[in-house]
Short mmCIF file of C-alpha atoms in Angstrom, two decimals:
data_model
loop_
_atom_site.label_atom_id
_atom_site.label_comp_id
_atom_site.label_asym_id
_atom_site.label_seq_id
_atom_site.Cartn_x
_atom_site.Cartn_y
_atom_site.Cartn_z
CA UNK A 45 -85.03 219.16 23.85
CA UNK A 46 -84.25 218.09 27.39
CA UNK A 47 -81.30 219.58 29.62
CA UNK A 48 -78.63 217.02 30.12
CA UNK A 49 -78.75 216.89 34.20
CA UNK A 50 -78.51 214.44 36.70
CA UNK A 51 -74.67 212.62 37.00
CA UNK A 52 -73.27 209.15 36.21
CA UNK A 53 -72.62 208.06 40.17
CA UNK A 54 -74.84 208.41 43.57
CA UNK A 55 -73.92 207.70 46.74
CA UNK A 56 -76.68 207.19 49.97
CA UNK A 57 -74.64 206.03 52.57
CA UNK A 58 -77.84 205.33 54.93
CA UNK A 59 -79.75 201.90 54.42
CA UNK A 60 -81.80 199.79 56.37
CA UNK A 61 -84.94 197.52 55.70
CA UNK A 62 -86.26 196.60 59.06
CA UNK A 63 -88.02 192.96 59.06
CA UNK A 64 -91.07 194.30 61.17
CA UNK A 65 -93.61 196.68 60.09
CA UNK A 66 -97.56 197.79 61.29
CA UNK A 67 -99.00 198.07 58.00
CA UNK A 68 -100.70 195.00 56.31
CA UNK A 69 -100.32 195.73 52.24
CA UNK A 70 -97.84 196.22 50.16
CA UNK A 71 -97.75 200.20 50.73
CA UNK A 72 -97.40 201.09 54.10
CA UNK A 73 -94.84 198.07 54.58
CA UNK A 74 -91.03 199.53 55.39
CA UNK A 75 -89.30 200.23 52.69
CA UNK A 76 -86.56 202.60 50.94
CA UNK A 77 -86.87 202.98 47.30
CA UNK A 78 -84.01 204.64 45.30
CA UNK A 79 -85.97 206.87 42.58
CA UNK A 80 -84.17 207.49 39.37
CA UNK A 81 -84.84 210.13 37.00
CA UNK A 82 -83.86 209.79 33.47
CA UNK A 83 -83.83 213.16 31.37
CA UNK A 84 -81.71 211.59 28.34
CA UNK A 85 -82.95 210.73 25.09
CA UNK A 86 -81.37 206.98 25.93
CA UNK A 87 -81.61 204.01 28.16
CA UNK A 88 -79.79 204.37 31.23
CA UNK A 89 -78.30 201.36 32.57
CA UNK A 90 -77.81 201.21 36.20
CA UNK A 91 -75.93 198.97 38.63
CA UNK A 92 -76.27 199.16 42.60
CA UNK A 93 -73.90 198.10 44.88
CA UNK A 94 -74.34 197.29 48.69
CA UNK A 95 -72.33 198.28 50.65
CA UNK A 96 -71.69 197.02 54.72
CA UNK A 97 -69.94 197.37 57.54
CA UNK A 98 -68.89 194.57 58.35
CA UNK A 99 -68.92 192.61 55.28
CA UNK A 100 -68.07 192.53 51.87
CA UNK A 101 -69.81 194.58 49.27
CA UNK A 102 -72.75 192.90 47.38
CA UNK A 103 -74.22 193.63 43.72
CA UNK A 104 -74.45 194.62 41.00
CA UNK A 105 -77.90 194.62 41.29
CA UNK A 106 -79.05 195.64 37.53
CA UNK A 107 -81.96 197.88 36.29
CA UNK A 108 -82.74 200.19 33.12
CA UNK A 109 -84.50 203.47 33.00
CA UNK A 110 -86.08 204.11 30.03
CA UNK A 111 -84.86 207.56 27.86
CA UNK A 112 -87.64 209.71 29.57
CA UNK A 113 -88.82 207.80 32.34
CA UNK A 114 -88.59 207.63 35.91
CA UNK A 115 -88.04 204.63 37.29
CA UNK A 116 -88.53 203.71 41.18
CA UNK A 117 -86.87 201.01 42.51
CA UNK A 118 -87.71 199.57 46.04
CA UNK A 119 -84.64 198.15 47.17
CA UNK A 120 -86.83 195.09 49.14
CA UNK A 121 -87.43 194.10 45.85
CA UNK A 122 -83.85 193.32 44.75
CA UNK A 123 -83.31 189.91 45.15
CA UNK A 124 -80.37 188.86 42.04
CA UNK A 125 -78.24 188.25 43.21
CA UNK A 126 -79.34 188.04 46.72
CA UNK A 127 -81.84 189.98 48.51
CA UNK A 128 -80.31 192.36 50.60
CA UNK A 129 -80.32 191.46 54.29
CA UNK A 130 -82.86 193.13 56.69
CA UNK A 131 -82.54 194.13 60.09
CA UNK A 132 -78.87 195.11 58.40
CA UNK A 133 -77.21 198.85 57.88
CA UNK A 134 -76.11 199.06 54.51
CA UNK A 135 -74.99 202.40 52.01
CA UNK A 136 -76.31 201.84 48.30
CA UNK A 137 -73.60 203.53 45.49
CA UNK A 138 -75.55 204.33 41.91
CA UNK A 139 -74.09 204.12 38.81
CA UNK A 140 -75.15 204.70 35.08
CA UNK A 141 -73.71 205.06 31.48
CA UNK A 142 -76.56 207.98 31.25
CA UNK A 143 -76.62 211.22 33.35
CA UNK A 144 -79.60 210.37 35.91
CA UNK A 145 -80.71 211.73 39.19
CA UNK A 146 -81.69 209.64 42.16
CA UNK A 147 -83.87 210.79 45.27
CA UNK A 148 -83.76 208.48 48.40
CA UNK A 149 -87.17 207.45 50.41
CA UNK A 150 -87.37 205.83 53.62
CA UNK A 151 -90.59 204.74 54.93
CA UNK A 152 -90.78 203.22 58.26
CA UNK A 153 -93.94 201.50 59.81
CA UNK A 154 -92.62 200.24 62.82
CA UNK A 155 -94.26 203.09 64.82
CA UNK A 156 -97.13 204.60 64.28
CA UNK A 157 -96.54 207.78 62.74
CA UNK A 158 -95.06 207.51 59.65
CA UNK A 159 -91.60 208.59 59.06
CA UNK A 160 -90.64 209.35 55.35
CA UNK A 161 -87.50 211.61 55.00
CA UNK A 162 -87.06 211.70 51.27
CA UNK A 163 -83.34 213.25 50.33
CA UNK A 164 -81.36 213.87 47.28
CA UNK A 165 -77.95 211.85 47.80
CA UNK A 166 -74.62 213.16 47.16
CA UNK A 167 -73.79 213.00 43.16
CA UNK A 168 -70.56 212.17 42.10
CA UNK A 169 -68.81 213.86 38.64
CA UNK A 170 -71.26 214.29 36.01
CA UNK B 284 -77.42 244.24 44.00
CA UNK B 285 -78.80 240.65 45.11
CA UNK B 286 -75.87 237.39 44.34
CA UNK B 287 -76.37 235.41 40.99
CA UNK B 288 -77.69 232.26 42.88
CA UNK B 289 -79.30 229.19 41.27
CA UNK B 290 -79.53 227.10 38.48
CA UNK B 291 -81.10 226.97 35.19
CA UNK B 292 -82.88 223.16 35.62
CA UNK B 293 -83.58 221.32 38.22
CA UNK B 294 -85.05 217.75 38.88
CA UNK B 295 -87.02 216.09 41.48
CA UNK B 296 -87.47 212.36 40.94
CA UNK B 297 -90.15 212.20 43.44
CA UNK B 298 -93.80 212.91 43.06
CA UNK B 299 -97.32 211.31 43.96
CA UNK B 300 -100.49 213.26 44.49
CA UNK B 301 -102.70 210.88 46.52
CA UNK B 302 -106.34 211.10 46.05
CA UNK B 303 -107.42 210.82 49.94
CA UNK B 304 -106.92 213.01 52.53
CA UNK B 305 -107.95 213.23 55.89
CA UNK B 306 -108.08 217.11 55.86
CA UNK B 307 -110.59 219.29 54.70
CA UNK B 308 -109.81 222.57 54.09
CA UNK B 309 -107.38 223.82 51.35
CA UNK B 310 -104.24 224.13 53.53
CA UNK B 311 -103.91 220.72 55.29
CA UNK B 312 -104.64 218.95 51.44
CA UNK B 313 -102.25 216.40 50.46
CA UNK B 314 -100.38 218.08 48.25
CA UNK B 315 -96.71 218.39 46.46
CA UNK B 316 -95.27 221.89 46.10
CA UNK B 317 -92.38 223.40 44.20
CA UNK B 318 -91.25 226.51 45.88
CA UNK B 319 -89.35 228.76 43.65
CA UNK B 320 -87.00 231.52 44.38
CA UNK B 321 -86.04 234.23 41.42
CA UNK B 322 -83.08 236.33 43.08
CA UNK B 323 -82.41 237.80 39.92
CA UNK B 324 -83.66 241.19 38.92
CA UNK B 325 -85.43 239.98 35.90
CA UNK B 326 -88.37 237.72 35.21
CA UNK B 327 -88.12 234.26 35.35
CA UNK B 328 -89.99 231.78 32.51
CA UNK B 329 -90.40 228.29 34.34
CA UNK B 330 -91.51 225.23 32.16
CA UNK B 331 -92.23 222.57 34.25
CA UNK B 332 -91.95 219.19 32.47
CA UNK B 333 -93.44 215.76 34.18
CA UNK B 334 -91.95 212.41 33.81
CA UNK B 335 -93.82 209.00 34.40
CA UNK B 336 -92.76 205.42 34.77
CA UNK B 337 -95.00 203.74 31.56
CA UNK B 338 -96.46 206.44 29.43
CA UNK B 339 -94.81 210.07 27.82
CA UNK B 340 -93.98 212.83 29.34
CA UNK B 341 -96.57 215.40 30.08
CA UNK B 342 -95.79 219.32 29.47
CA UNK B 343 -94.16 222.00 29.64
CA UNK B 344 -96.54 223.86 32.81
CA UNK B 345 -95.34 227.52 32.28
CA UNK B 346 -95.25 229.70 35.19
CA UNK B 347 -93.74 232.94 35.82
CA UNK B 348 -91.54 233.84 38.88
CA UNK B 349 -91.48 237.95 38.68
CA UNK B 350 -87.62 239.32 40.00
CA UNK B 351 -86.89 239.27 43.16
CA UNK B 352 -89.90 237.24 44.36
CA UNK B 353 -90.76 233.85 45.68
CA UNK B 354 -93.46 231.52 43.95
CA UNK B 355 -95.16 228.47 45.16
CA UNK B 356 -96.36 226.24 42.81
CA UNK B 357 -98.77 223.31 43.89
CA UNK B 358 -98.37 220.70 41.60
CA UNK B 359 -102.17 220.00 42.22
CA UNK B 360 -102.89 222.77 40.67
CA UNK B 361 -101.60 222.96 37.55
CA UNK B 362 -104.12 222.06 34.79
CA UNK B 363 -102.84 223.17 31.66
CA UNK B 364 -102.18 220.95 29.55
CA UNK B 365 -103.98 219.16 31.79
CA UNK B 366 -104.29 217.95 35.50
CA UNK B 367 -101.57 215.54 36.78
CA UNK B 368 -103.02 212.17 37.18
CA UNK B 369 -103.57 211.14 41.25
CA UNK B 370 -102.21 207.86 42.95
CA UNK B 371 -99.12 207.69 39.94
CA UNK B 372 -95.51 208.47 40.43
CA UNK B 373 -94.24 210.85 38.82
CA UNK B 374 -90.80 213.07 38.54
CA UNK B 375 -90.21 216.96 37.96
CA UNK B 376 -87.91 218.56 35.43
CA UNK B 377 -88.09 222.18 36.33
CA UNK B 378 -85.48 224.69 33.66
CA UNK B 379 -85.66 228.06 33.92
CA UNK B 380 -84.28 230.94 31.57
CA UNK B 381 -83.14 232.96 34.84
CA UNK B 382 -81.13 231.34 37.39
CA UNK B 383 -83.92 230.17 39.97
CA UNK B 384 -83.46 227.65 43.37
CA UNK B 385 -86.59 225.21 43.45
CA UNK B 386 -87.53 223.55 46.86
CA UNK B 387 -89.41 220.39 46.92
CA UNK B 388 -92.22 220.42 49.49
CA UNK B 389 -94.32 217.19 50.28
CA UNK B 390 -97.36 217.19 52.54
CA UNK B 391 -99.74 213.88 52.90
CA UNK B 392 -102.42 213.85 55.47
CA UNK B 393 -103.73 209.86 54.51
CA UNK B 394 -103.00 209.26 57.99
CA UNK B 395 -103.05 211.49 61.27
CA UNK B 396 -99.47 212.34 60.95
CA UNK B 397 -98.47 214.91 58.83
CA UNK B 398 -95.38 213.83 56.58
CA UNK B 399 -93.36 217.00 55.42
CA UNK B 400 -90.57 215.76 53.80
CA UNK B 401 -88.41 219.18 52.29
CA UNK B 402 -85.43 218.58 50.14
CA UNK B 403 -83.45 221.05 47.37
CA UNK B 404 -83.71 219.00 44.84
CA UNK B 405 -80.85 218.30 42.07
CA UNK B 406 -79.36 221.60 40.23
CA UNK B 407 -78.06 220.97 36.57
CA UNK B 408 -75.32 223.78 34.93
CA UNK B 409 -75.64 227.03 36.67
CA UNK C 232 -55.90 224.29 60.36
CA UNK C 233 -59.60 224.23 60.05
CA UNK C 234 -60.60 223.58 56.16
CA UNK C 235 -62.41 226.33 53.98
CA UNK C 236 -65.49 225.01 53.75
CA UNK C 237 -68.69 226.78 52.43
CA UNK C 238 -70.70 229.37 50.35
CA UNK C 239 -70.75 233.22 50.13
CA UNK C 240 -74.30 232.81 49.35
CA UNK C 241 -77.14 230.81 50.36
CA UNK C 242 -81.17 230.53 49.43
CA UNK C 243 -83.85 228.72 51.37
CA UNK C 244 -87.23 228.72 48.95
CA UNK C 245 -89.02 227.75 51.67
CA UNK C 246 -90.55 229.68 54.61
CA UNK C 247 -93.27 229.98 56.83
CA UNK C 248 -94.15 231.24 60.24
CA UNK C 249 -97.88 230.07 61.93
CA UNK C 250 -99.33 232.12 63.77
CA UNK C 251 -101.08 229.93 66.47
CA UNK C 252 -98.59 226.78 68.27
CA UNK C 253 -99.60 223.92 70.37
CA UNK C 254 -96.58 224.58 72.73
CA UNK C 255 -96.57 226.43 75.48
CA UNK C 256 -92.84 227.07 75.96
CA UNK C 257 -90.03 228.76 74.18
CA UNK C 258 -88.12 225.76 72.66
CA UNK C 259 -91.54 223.49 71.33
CA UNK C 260 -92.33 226.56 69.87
CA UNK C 261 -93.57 226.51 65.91
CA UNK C 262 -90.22 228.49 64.65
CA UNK C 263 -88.35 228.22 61.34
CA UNK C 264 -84.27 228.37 62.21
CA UNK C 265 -80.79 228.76 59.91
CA UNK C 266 -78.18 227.02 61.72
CA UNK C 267 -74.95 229.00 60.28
CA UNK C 268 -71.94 227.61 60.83
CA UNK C 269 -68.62 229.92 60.22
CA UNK C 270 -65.06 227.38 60.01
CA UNK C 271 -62.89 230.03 59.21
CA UNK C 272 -60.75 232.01 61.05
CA UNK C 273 -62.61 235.29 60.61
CA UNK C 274 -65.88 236.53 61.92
CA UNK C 275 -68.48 236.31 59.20
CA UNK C 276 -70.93 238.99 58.81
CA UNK C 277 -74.18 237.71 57.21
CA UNK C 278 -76.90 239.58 55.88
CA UNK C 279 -80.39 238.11 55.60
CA UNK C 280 -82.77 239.19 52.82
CA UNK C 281 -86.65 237.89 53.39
CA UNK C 282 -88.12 237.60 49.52
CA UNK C 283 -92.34 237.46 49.15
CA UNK C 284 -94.35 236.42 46.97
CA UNK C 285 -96.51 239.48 46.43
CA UNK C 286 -94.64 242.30 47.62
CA UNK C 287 -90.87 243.72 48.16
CA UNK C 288 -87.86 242.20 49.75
CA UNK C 289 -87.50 243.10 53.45
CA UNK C 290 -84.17 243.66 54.87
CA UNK C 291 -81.12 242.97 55.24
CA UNK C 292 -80.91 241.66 59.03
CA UNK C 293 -77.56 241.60 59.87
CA UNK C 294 -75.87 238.44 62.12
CA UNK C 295 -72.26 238.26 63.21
CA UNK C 296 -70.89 234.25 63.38
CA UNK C 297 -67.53 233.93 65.29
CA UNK C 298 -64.64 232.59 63.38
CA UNK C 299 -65.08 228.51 65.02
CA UNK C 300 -68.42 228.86 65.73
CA UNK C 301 -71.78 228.08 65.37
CA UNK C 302 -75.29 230.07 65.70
CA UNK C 303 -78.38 229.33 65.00
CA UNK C 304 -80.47 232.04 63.61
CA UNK C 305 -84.65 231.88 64.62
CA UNK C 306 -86.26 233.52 62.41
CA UNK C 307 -89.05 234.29 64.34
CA UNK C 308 -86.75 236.42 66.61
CA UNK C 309 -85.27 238.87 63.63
CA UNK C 310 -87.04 242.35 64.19
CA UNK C 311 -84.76 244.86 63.11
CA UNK C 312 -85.42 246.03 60.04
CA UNK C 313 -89.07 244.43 61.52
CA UNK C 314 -90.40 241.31 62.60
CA UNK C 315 -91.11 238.47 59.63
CA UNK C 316 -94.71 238.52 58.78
CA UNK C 317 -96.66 235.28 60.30
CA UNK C 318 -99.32 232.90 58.31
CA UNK C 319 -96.62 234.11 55.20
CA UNK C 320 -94.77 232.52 52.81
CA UNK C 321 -91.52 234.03 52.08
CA UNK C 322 -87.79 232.88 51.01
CA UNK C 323 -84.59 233.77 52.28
CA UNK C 324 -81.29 234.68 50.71
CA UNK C 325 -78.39 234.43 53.12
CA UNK C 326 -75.04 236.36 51.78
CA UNK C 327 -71.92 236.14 54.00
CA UNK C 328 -68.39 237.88 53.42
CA UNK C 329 -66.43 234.70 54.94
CA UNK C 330 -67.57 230.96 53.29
CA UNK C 331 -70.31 229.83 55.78
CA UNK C 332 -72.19 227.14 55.78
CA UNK C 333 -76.12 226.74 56.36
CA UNK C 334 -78.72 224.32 57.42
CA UNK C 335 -82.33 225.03 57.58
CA UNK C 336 -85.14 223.75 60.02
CA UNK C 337 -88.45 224.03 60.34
CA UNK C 338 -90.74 222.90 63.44
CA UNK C 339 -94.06 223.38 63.18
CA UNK C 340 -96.41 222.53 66.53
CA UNK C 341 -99.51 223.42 65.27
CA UNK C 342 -100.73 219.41 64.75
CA UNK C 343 -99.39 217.15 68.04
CA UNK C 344 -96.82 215.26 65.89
CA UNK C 345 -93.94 217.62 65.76
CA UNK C 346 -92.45 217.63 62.19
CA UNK C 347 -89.41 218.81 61.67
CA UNK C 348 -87.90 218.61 58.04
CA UNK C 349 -84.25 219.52 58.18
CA UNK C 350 -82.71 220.79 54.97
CA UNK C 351 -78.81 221.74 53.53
CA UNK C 352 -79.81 224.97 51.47
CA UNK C 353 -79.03 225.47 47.76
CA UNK C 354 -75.31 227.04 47.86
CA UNK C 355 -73.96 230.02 45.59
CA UNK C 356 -70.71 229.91 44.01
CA UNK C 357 -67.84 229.26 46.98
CA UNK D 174 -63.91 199.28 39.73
CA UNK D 175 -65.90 201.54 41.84
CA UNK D 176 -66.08 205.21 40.95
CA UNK D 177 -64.30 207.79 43.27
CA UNK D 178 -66.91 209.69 44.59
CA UNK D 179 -67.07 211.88 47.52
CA UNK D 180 -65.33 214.70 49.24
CA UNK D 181 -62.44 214.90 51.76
CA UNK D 182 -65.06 217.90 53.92
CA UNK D 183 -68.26 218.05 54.73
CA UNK D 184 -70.02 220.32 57.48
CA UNK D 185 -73.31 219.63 59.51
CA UNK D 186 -74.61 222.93 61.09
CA UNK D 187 -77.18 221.05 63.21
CA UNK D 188 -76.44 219.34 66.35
CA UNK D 189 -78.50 218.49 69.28
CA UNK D 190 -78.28 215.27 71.63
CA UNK D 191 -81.15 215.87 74.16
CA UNK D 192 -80.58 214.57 77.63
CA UNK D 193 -84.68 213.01 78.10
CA UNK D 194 -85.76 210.39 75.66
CA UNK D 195 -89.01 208.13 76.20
CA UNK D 196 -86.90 204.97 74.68
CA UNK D 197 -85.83 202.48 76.72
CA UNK D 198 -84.02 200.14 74.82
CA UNK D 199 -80.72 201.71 72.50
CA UNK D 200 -81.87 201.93 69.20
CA UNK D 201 -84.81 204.06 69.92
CA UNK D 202 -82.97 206.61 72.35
CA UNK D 203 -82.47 209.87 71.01
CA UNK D 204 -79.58 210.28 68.38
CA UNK D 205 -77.66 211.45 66.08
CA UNK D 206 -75.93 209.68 63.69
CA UNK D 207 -73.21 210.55 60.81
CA UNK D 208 -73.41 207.61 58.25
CA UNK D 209 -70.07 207.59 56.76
CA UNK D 210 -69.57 205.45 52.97
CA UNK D 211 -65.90 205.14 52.04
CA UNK D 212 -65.89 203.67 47.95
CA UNK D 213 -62.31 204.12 47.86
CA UNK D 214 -60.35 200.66 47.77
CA UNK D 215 -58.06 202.40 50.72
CA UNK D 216 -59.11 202.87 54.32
CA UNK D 217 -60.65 206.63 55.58
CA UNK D 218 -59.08 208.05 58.35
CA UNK D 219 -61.48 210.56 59.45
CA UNK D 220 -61.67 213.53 62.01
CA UNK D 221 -64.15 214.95 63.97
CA UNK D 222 -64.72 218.36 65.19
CA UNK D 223 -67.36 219.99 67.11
CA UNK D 224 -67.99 223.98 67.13
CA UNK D 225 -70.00 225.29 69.41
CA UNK D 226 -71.92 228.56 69.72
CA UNK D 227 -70.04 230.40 72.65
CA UNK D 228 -66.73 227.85 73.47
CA UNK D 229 -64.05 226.81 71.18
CA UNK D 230 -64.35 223.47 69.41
CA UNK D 231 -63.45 219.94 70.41
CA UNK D 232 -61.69 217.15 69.12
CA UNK D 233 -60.83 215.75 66.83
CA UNK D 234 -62.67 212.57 67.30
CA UNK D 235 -60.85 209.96 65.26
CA UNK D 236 -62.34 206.83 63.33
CA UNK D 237 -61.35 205.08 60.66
CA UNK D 238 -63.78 203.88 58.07
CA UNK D 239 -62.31 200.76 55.86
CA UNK D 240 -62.31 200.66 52.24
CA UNK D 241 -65.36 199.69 50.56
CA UNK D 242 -67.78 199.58 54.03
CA UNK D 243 -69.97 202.26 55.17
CA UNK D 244 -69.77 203.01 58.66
CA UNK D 245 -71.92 204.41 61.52
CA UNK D 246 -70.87 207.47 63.99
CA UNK D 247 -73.28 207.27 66.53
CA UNK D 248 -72.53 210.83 68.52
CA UNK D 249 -73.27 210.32 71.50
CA UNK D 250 -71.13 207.25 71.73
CA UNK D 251 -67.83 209.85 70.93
CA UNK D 252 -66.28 209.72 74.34
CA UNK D 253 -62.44 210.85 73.12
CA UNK D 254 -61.05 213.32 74.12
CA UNK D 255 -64.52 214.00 76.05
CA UNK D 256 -67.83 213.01 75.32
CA UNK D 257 -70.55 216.09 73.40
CA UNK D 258 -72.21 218.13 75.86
CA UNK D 259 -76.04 217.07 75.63
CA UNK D 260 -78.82 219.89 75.73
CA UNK D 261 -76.34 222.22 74.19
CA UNK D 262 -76.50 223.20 70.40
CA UNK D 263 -73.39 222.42 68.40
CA UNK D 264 -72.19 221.72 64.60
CA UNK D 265 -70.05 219.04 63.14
CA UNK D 266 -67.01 219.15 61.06
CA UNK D 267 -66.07 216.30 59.20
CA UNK D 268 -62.96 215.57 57.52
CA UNK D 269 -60.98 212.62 55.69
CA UNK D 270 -57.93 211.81 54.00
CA UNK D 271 -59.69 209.84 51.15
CA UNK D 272 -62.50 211.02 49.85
CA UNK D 273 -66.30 209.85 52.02
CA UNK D 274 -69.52 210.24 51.80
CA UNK D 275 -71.49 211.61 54.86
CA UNK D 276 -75.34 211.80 55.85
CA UNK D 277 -76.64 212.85 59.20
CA UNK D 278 -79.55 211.11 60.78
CA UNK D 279 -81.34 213.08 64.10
CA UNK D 280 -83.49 211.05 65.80
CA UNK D 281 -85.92 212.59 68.65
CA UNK D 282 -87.92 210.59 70.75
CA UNK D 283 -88.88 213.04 73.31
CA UNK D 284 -92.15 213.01 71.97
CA UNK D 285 -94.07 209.97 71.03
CA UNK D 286 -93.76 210.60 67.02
CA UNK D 287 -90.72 209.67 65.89
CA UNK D 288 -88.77 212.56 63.93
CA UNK D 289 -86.29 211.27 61.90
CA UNK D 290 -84.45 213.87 59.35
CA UNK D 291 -82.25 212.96 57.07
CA UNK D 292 -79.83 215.04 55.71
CA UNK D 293 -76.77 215.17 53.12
CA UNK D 294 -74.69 217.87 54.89
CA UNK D 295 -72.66 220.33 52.33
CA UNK D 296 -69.49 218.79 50.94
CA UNK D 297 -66.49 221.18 50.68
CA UNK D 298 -63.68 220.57 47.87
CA UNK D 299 -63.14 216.92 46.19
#
């Protein structure tokens, strides 16, 4: 009944978590969260990968999106295997058994004003 | 006369309708908007599909994008079935039986600084 | 040398021209702007067609981009067939005879925190 | 292991490095930034040109992004052959001989909020 849509690989090559931040609760701290759309009538296993300049790659981190769900992951919430580091530039790549589409937020308290660009990443074949 | 442009589904993973606002009137509301272009020279029939983290989906929202026009559709103000719930993620599966192209419009006035994230969101087959 | 890169055809849901602005000068302006960029090796003739929600399409206006060049287009300055309406929301379909490529911003001065939501429009066949 | 994904063009029609900034320190200044993920398990040798509205382009700027690492093209750090004219418009080819994936982060602080786009620019052929 749903269109198949979304693809099986995402790429956001920007990523950063700064380790300060104005805001007091859990909301308004800086964060990016990868949010992952699941059309498909099955589970859709996911793996992310960090990526660095410098440095190795880290990952798989590992989450599932429920057949019909959308899932949003906050990537300062990874932590297996390792939390990724802050104060760091890092690119995330996406990958699922499952068609799914992923929309990137970054929310950054540093300053005052909030800054939240929110994009669609760059989808790999389908 | 006009190009076949667009697709026939499209997905936005992102979505929250806060409950606050700052603003008073209409215009400056915190609100989510799906702008939506028919280029085509016939009617459009939009069903407009919401997807949750932890509970079913909630739909189709039917709306109809007349040829050659542009429609904006506040997500706030769709009530039938009924209204989407406030302070809950959500994501947007938007198909079409006319080629349309959907942009994703987000406006939050919480704090003093408007946040106007605008992004095309994902296109499925054409 | 240069790569073909690009659409024949471009659409920007989105569009809106206030009225009233903050600024004083030209450039802090509020102003909506397609950035059009032409890689080829051929002038590009683009046409732009202005789509409403409640009434007919205005246009074309016609723009010439240099083979290896860039312009970018304000839409407040169009006025030939007639100036966009302000306080409107519109769309705008962008057709070119050589593959262009175009980028959409919006600045809007009417609140002191400039926002300025920079978007790749949805892209027609090649 | 990890997917290819990516494409060996992508344009960015927007380009602006502003001459004022109210930063002091680096990381605030005003930016731009092309964020450049290579998942290929060979190193990206990637060129840069820059079109402008009424001169022919420069470049290319070369860098060289290793396999598996993201990397970060701060603009206004391109000094080779000459470095981008600031207060001048211009867009941004980008092109590689295995395939990348490329976001463009402007960053403004001319005024006191902080405008921080994000963009995935349009990616020619695989």
């Amino acid at each position: 009944m749903r269109p198949p849509i979304g693809a099986l690989c995402w790429a956001i090559p920007e990523g950063f978590i700064p380790r300060s931040s104005t805001g007091k609760a859990r909301t308004p701290r800086s964060h990016e969260t990868a949010r992952i759309l699941n059309a498909a009538d099955r589970d859709a296993h996911v793996e992310i990968m960090v990526l660095f300049i410098d440095r190795d790659p880290v990952g798989p981190y590992r989450v599932t999106v429920p057949a019909g769900r959308s899932r949003h992951v906050r990537l300062d919430d990874l932590d297996d295997p390792r939390p990724i580091p802050r104060d760091t530039d890092f690119a995330t790549l996406i990958t699922s058994d499952v068609p799914i589409v992923v929309q990137h937020t970054r929310l950054d308290s540093r300053r005052e004003a909030l800054v939240l660009p929110s994009t669609i990443p760059h989808a790999g074949a389908g």
